[in-house]
Amino acid sequence: MSSDENILTSKPELLYRFPWLSFTKIKFKEIGKKNPNEFVEWLYKKYWDKNKVDIDKKIESIFEDAINNLEIIRDFSPKDGELNIYIYWMLKIILFLLNNQNITNRIANLYSKNAKTQLELLRDEKMEYLYWICSDLGLDVQYYEYPIKITAVEKTNLSVHFIDFIKMGINLRDDYRKLVNNSLSHEYVFISKNRLIRLLQEYVRNEILKFEKTNKSQEVPKERTDLEEILTKITPFKITFEKIKNLIKSKKIDLSSDYTETIKYKEGKDLSIFFPPCIKFLLSKVQQSQNLIHNERLFLVFFLNSLKYPIDQIINIFKTLPDFDDKIARYQIEFAIKKGYSPHSCAKLETLGICQKDNKIFGDEICREGFYSRNQERNIKITHPLFFINVKESRYYKELKKRDINGQKITRIEKN
Amino acid sequence: MESIRFVKRLFQAYYKDQQKSLPSVSNLLKREFAFIPWENNIMIRHLGFKSLDFLTDYLINNVPKHMYSSASLYELPGASKMDNKNYLGCDLIFDIDADHLDTTCKEKHDFWECKSCKQSGTGLSPKFCPNSDCKSTKFKKITWICEECLEKAKKEIFKLINEFLEPDFGINKDSCFVFFSGHRGYHLHIENEKLRKLSSHERREIVDYITGNNISLSVFGLRKSDRGISYFNQYKLGWPRKIMLKLKNILSIENEVELRNRLNLYPLSKKQKNTLIKERKDIIDNIVKKQRDNWILLGFGIITWENLLLSLAKNIGADIDIPVTIDIHRLIRYPGSLHGSSGFKVVGIEYKNLESFDPFSDPVIFSKKNFLKLEIIVPEVPKTRVREITWGPFKMGEVLDLPHDIGIFLLCKNVATLK
């Protein structure tokens, strides 16, 4: 398929339906070139003057849907045309100003679910639309005019390069998304429509989260306050922004995006400082309302249960998850605890992609390199997260003891 | 110490000789270098070199026992902390280590000795000393290499390239750089910008694919149905095809004794093997002709099928050292350097020459004409071929006049000392 056939140029309705496509920036480049304040002013004016569309209400409704973890954006219709694109851009501006990872995650979840719903509506149309959508996102995809049979019942016209396939699905990790369980041949994974849509959903979510990550540079805080100052001079925007902030406050969503560990219990003993990187990472995800996959949830429950954390406290941890349901969570956690499973070993965690020994924030040298045991005269590897706690705890107390003896802090206790 | 000084002098002579011909790794300026000296086992790492000349000077002046460069590229490879190096990406590395392969020769040439009571045995060391009065957990271990284990390692490299990297990942065999590690196995490096960007988690997906770990047969379509066991056929791409072709190949063995021997490798009862043999034509038809969508075999429930197919998968997967591939900060032996535990050279091998590569001859750089006198200091040294001559076995206390090629090998293996 040659690039001059790009369907997106002749089918703007696809852009209205999928406002996260990068072709929107080309198609509406004149508007995209505007400064945020020019854009915001223009948007309110254009839609109020011409169509009496209340941008305020539309945006507020999206935030409500996100906070309520809905599966679709209620007030979303491809018939709204270009407005869907402008609203998407506007949301990004507001998310930047709010600087709340929790809210960004929820908007990302909502937009990704909405993307899935809209993509599924394409299913009866030509598969080549999916090809153009993938290409637009910079994915290396191939389109086959005649469908290729990939299972007894499924056919496909599309294949995705294995690197893009891995990258898109890396956070999903269930059996269907693993490369080993897919049809890989000559660099490309032959993929069914359903599975591709699920990966695209994840792609959309990550695109919004990627924006959140780039939001962390040192210059950003000043940029943010400057922009807020300028934009809140535009009265309708100021009203919208205040309404959203009030909505967040009323829903009691923590406005601070900083990660803090809140679980500090083990029969009265605070063990959280000794938690292994994998647990710290999962807890940070939970606190930022990021979704946890099944295996991650199970591991967290098994781990905390093995340290005898009370069930109510374990349930509380999961309350920030996008799909939290108190009754279901309680039933599942109680069931898992009743089974009495012990937490996964490090090898299993690596297999499941849960191990975080190399994580830049939470990674730990003991996980990567092991530690030298003087008793056994050899290097010992960490094979289990509970073993990690034992080692960390024992080092901690040894250090305290030494500090007591020498009256000063010893930074390195053992030589690896 | 005299033995070490002697070997070190010969290593130095080699590096001097290589001053102008030591191979360079790609992006030398962006790689971290590490060395282990002869005097102790403490790695000197976090070093960067401005050019190959500086590197060879370092080798001549310091004569390390082992030499490594990073599989990763860094903006500042010489920074002392990993976080300050500014990671740029990492080559995709595979390691096939004879030590990890399931070979019968280990029972013949590897042995252990209890450090406390001196009891010894062959094969892998036990957890506890079998001497009931001792029960120590500390052993001196001697692992050896032989034709069988290095041949098996080479076969695994071929399997990795020809059954996975080229057909599935589309990686041309000519862009795979294969190296003999100088001792127990082979490394395979792939230098590709897109692959370099893969995180450790993402590399795990490639590893799982190559080893067959985490296969889900139910995703492939194997499930219990009302009419038997719903299965998958050889026309489904990827692993289902590999598994079905393997099953078909085994069942196509005409000689029944041979077929039975092959089936003995899999978790099947005698009755189940008989059923497979009896029904094999039908099973092959199902795999090939897509005639039915269900298997109904006496004694074959879903669990039996799962066990059989997963065992086949285990057999199909390449036996790679998993942590090496998923580690994005790995240090790998430097091509052209000498392995301090064998005295053999780390040799780069073009794919077309891999078949004829002889790991007991091609990486040997020490003379067969110069001789040295040494004494064996371990209970037993297994037979060892170096170049065209097979030496040994030797016993403790034997004093031998040997050419440098085998002599240096024995000194590096720490089983002999200069006399």
PDB file of N, CA and C in Angstrom, chain A residues 140 150-151 162-163 166-167 170 175-176 178-181 183-187 190 195 350-351 353 355-356 358 375, chain B residues 138 167-170 194-195 197-198 200-202 204-206 208-209 213-216 219-220 236-239 326:
ATOM      1  N   ASP A 140       5.039  -0.259  12.637  1.00  0.00           N
ATOM      2  CA  ASP A 140       5.453  -0.966  11.431  1.00  0.00           C
ATOM      3  C   ASP A 140       4.448  -2.104  11.192  1.00  0.00           C
ATOM      4  N   ILE A 150      -5.092 -17.463  10.634  1.00  0.00           N
ATOM      5  CA  ILE A 150      -4.140 -17.599  11.749  1.00  0.00           C
ATOM      6  C   ILE A 150      -4.598 -18.610  12.800  1.00  0.00           C
ATOM      7  N   THR A 151      -5.871 -18.916  12.840  1.00  0.00           N
ATOM      8  CA  THR A 151      -6.328 -20.043  13.665  1.00  0.00           C
ATOM      9  C   THR A 151      -7.424 -20.733  12.865  1.00  0.00           C
ATOM     10  N   PHE A 162       7.452  -7.388  15.162  1.00  0.00           N
ATOM     11  CA  PHE A 162       7.487  -7.972  16.508  1.00  0.00           C
ATOM     12  C   PHE A 162       7.921  -6.969  17.570  1.00  0.00           C
ATOM     13  N   ILE A 163       8.769  -5.995  17.213  1.00  0.00           N
ATOM     14  CA  ILE A 163       9.219  -5.026  18.223  1.00  0.00           C
ATOM     15  C   ILE A 163       8.044  -4.129  18.635  1.00  0.00           C
ATOM     16  N   ILE A 166       5.686  -6.186  20.802  1.00  0.00           N
ATOM     17  CA  ILE A 166       6.171  -6.340  22.185  1.00  0.00           C
ATOM     18  C   ILE A 166       5.950  -5.035  22.948  1.00  0.00           C
ATOM     19  N   LYS A 167       6.351  -3.929  22.325  1.00  0.00           N
ATOM     20  CA  LYS A 167       6.279  -2.644  23.040  1.00  0.00           C
ATOM     21  C   LYS A 167       4.831  -2.265  23.379  1.00  0.00           C
ATOM     22  N   ILE A 170       3.483  -4.688  26.333  1.00  0.00           N
ATOM     23  CA  ILE A 170       4.366  -5.100  27.430  1.00  0.00           C
ATOM     24  C   ILE A 170       3.724  -4.956  28.805  1.00  0.00           C
ATOM     25  N   ASP A 175      -1.683 -14.069  28.787  1.00  0.00           N
ATOM     26  CA  ASP A 175      -1.221 -15.089  27.843  1.00  0.00           C
ATOM     27  C   ASP A 175      -1.438 -14.706  26.380  1.00  0.00           C
ATOM     28  N   TYR A 176      -2.551 -14.043  26.094  1.00  0.00           N
ATOM     29  CA  TYR A 176      -2.864 -13.697  24.704  1.00  0.00           C
ATOM     30  C   TYR A 176      -1.904 -12.663  24.135  1.00  0.00           C
ATOM     31  N   LYS A 178       1.336 -12.393  24.953  1.00  0.00           N
ATOM     32  CA  LYS A 178       2.745 -12.790  24.941  1.00  0.00           C
ATOM     33  C   LYS A 178       3.170 -13.185  23.530  1.00  0.00           C
ATOM     34  N   LEU A 179       4.358 -12.760  23.157  1.00  0.00           N
ATOM     35  CA  LEU A 179       4.862 -13.047  21.818  1.00  0.00           C
ATOM     36  C   LEU A 179       4.860 -14.550  21.540  1.00  0.00           C
ATOM     37  N   VAL A 180       5.228 -15.326  22.566  1.00  0.00           N
ATOM     38  CA  VAL A 180       5.353 -16.773  22.383  1.00  0.00           C
ATOM     39  C   VAL A 180       4.015 -17.414  21.987  1.00  0.00           C
ATOM     40  N   ASN A 181       2.926 -16.764  22.321  1.00  0.00           N
ATOM     41  CA  ASN A 181       1.606 -17.325  22.005  1.00  0.00           C
ATOM     42  C   ASN A 181       0.986 -16.725  20.748  1.00  0.00           C
ATOM     43  N   SER A 183       1.352 -15.564  16.392  1.00  0.00           N
ATOM     44  CA  SER A 183       1.831 -16.100  15.120  1.00  0.00           C
ATOM     45  C   SER A 183       2.935 -15.226  14.547  1.00  0.00           C
ATOM     46  N   LEU A 184       4.169 -15.547  14.913  1.00  0.00           N
ATOM     47  CA  LEU A 184       5.329 -14.763  14.461  1.00  0.00           C
ATOM     48  C   LEU A 184       5.987 -15.463  13.281  1.00  0.00           C
ATOM     49  N   SER A 185       6.224 -14.703  12.240  1.00  0.00           N
ATOM     50  CA  SER A 185       6.936 -15.254  11.096  1.00  0.00           C
ATOM     51  C   SER A 185       7.604 -14.115  10.338  1.00  0.00           C
ATOM     52  N   HIS A 186       8.884 -14.289  10.045  1.00  0.00           N
ATOM     53  CA  HIS A 186       9.647 -13.286   9.296  1.00  0.00           C
ATOM     54  C   HIS A 186       9.441 -11.867   9.820  1.00  0.00           C
ATOM     55  N   GLU A 187       9.694 -11.684  11.083  1.00  0.00           N
ATOM     56  CA  GLU A 187       9.670 -10.366  11.759  1.00  0.00           C
ATOM     57  C   GLU A 187       8.295  -9.875  12.148  1.00  0.00           C
ATOM     58  N   PHE A 190       1.292 -11.968  12.963  1.00  0.00           N
ATOM     59  CA  PHE A 190      -0.028 -11.939  12.317  1.00  0.00           C
ATOM     60  C   PHE A 190      -1.062 -11.862  13.431  1.00  0.00           C
ATOM     61  N   ARG A 195      -7.379  -8.592  18.765  1.00  0.00           N
ATOM     62  CA  ARG A 195      -6.152  -8.442  19.548  1.00  0.00           C
ATOM     63  C   ARG A 195      -5.435  -7.147  19.191  1.00  0.00           C
ATOM     64  N   GLU A 350      10.063 -12.689  37.445  1.00  0.00           N
ATOM     65  CA  GLU A 350      10.753 -12.275  36.207  1.00  0.00           C
ATOM     66  C   GLU A 350       9.968 -12.760  34.999  1.00  0.00           C
ATOM     67  N   THR A 351       9.525 -13.998  35.081  1.00  0.00           N
ATOM     68  CA  THR A 351       8.759 -14.565  33.979  1.00  0.00           C
ATOM     69  C   THR A 351       7.485 -13.764  33.725  1.00  0.00           C
ATOM     70  N   GLY A 353       7.101 -10.746  34.329  1.00  0.00           N
ATOM     71  CA  GLY A 353       7.419  -9.352  34.012  1.00  0.00           C
ATOM     72  C   GLY A 353       7.120  -8.412  35.170  1.00  0.00           C
ATOM     73  N   CYS A 355       9.079  -8.414  38.058  1.00  0.00           N
ATOM     74  CA  CYS A 355      10.350  -8.082  38.722  1.00  0.00           C
ATOM     75  C   CYS A 355      10.791  -6.669  38.313  1.00  0.00           C
ATOM     76  N   GLN A 356      11.260  -5.904  39.287  1.00  0.00           N
ATOM     77  CA  GLN A 356      11.656  -4.509  39.005  1.00  0.00           C
ATOM     78  C   GLN A 356      13.085  -4.236  39.443  1.00  0.00           C
ATOM     79  N   ASP A 358      15.692  -3.789  37.878  1.00  0.00           N
ATOM     80  CA  ASP A 358      16.398  -2.778  37.085  1.00  0.00           C
ATOM     81  C   ASP A 358      15.646  -1.456  37.008  1.00  0.00           C
ATOM     82  N   ASN A 375      29.160 -15.880  56.355  1.00  0.00           N
ATOM     83  CA  ASN A 375      29.013 -17.214  56.947  1.00  0.00           C
ATOM     84  C   ASN A 375      29.253 -18.298  55.924  1.00  0.00           C
TER      85      ASN A 375
ATOM     86  N   LYS B 138      30.682 -26.909  51.583  1.00  0.00           N
ATOM     87  CA  LYS B 138      31.735 -26.241  50.799  1.00  0.00           C
ATOM     88  C   LYS B 138      32.553 -27.251  50.011  1.00  0.00           C
ATOM     89  N   PRO B 167      14.052 -17.470  10.775  1.00  0.00           N
ATOM     90  CA  PRO B 167      12.687 -17.632  10.246  1.00  0.00           C
ATOM     91  C   PRO B 167      11.622 -16.813  10.976  1.00  0.00           C
ATOM     92  N   ASP B 168      11.760 -16.641  12.267  1.00  0.00           N
ATOM     93  CA  ASP B 168      10.696 -15.969  13.016  1.00  0.00           C
ATOM     94  C   ASP B 168      10.979 -14.478  13.215  1.00  0.00           C
ATOM     95  N   PHE B 169      12.206 -14.172  13.625  1.00  0.00           N
ATOM     96  CA  PHE B 169      12.517 -12.768  13.912  1.00  0.00           C
ATOM     97  C   PHE B 169      13.084 -12.038  12.689  1.00  0.00           C
ATOM     98  N   GLY B 170      13.261 -12.756  11.608  1.00  0.00           N
ATOM     99  CA  GLY B 170      13.733 -12.128  10.378  1.00  0.00           C
ATOM    100  C   GLY B 170      15.144 -11.565  10.491  1.00  0.00           C
ATOM    101  N   LYS B 194      17.030  -0.846  16.450  1.00  0.00           N
ATOM    102  CA  LYS B 194      15.693  -1.028  17.023  1.00  0.00           C
ATOM    103  C   LYS B 194      15.741  -2.000  18.209  1.00  0.00           C
ATOM    104  N   LEU B 195      16.537  -3.051  18.048  1.00  0.00           N
ATOM    105  CA  LEU B 195      16.631  -4.027  19.130  1.00  0.00           C
ATOM    106  C   LEU B 195      17.353  -3.447  20.348  1.00  0.00           C
ATOM    107  N   LYS B 197      17.036  -0.718  21.640  1.00  0.00           N
ATOM    108  CA  LYS B 197      16.147   0.101  22.468  1.00  0.00           C
ATOM    109  C   LYS B 197      15.239  -0.739  23.366  1.00  0.00           C
ATOM    110  N   LEU B 198      15.259  -2.045  23.207  1.00  0.00           N
ATOM    111  CA  LEU B 198      14.348  -2.878  24.003  1.00  0.00           C
ATOM    112  C   LEU B 198      14.760  -2.892  25.471  1.00  0.00           C
ATOM    113  N   SER B 200      14.627  -4.445  29.428  1.00  0.00           N
ATOM    114  CA  SER B 200      14.841  -5.795  29.940  1.00  0.00           C
ATOM    115  C   SER B 200      13.544  -6.619  29.864  1.00  0.00           C
ATOM    116  N   HIS B 201      12.420  -5.973  30.236  1.00  0.00           N
ATOM    117  CA  HIS B 201      11.131  -6.673  30.182  1.00  0.00           C
ATOM    118  C   HIS B 201      10.796  -7.093  28.759  1.00  0.00           C
ATOM    119  N   GLU B 202      11.092  -6.202  27.836  1.00  0.00           N
ATOM    120  CA  GLU B 202      10.761  -6.488  26.443  1.00  0.00           C
ATOM    121  C   GLU B 202      11.645  -7.611  25.904  1.00  0.00           C
ATOM    122  N   ARG B 204      12.651 -10.018  27.620  1.00  0.00           N
ATOM    123  CA  ARG B 204      12.090 -11.247  28.209  1.00  0.00           C
ATOM    124  C   ARG B 204      11.094 -11.901  27.243  1.00  0.00           C
ATOM    125  N   GLU B 205      10.374 -11.091  26.498  1.00  0.00           N
ATOM    126  CA  GLU B 205       9.414 -11.632  25.519  1.00  0.00           C
ATOM    127  C   GLU B 205      10.147 -12.433  24.436  1.00  0.00           C
ATOM    128  N   ILE B 206      11.290 -11.906  24.005  1.00  0.00           N
ATOM    129  CA  ILE B 206      12.085 -12.617  22.985  1.00  0.00           C
ATOM    130  C   ILE B 206      12.622 -13.916  23.571  1.00  0.00           C
ATOM    131  N   ASP B 208      11.378 -15.663  26.052  1.00  0.00           N
ATOM    132  CA  ASP B 208      10.278 -16.621  26.205  1.00  0.00           C
ATOM    133  C   ASP B 208       9.967 -17.285  24.866  1.00  0.00           C
ATOM    134  N   TYR B 209      10.000 -16.492  23.808  1.00  0.00           N
ATOM    135  CA  TYR B 209       9.709 -17.064  22.494  1.00  0.00           C
ATOM    136  C   TYR B 209      10.754 -18.115  22.119  1.00  0.00           C
ATOM    137  N   ASN B 213       9.183 -20.738  26.899  1.00  0.00           N
ATOM    138  CA  ASN B 213       8.622 -20.524  28.244  1.00  0.00           C
ATOM    139  C   ASN B 213       7.285 -19.796  28.131  1.00  0.00           C
ATOM    140  N   ASN B 214       6.403 -20.101  29.058  1.00  0.00           N
ATOM    141  CA  ASN B 214       5.099 -19.419  29.128  1.00  0.00           C
ATOM    142  C   ASN B 214       4.200 -19.651  27.918  1.00  0.00           C
ATOM    143  N   ILE B 215       4.399 -20.770  27.274  1.00  0.00           N
ATOM    144  CA  ILE B 215       3.470 -21.138  26.201  1.00  0.00           C
ATOM    145  C   ILE B 215       2.105 -21.434  26.814  1.00  0.00           C
ATOM    146  N   SER B 216       1.069 -20.952  26.185  1.00  0.00           N
ATOM    147  CA  SER B 216      -0.273 -21.287  26.647  1.00  0.00           C
ATOM    148  C   SER B 216      -0.935 -22.127  25.552  1.00  0.00           C
ATOM    149  N   VAL B 219      -4.357 -20.960  24.501  1.00  0.00           N
ATOM    150  CA  VAL B 219      -4.388 -19.859  23.532  1.00  0.00           C
ATOM    151  C   VAL B 219      -4.252 -20.431  22.112  1.00  0.00           C
ATOM    152  N   PHE B 220      -3.465 -21.480  21.979  1.00  0.00           N
ATOM    153  CA  PHE B 220      -3.296 -22.102  20.650  1.00  0.00           C
ATOM    154  C   PHE B 220      -4.560 -22.838  20.192  1.00  0.00           C
ATOM    155  N   LYS B 236      -1.005 -23.254  11.767  1.00  0.00           N
ATOM    156  CA  LYS B 236      -1.015 -22.048  12.589  1.00  0.00           C
ATOM    157  C   LYS B 236       0.442 -21.620  12.780  1.00  0.00           C
ATOM    158  N   LEU B 237       0.743 -20.375  12.454  1.00  0.00           N
ATOM    159  CA  LEU B 237       2.139 -19.925  12.488  1.00  0.00           C
ATOM    160  C   LEU B 237       2.687 -19.870  13.915  1.00  0.00           C
ATOM    161  N   GLY B 238       4.004 -19.814  14.000  1.00  0.00           N
ATOM    162  CA  GLY B 238       4.664 -19.665  15.298  1.00  0.00           C
ATOM    163  C   GLY B 238       4.817 -20.995  16.007  1.00  0.00           C
ATOM    164  N   TRP B 239       4.696 -20.969  17.323  1.00  0.00           N
ATOM    165  CA  TRP B 239       4.927 -22.164  18.123  1.00  0.00           C
ATOM    166  C   TRP B 239       3.973 -23.327  17.837  1.00  0.00           C
ATOM    167  N   ILE B 326      18.411 -10.979  29.034  1.00  0.00           N
ATOM    168  CA  ILE B 326      17.503  -9.944  29.566  1.00  0.00           C
ATOM    169  C   ILE B 326      18.242  -8.849  30.336  1.00  0.00           C
TER     170      ILE B 326
END
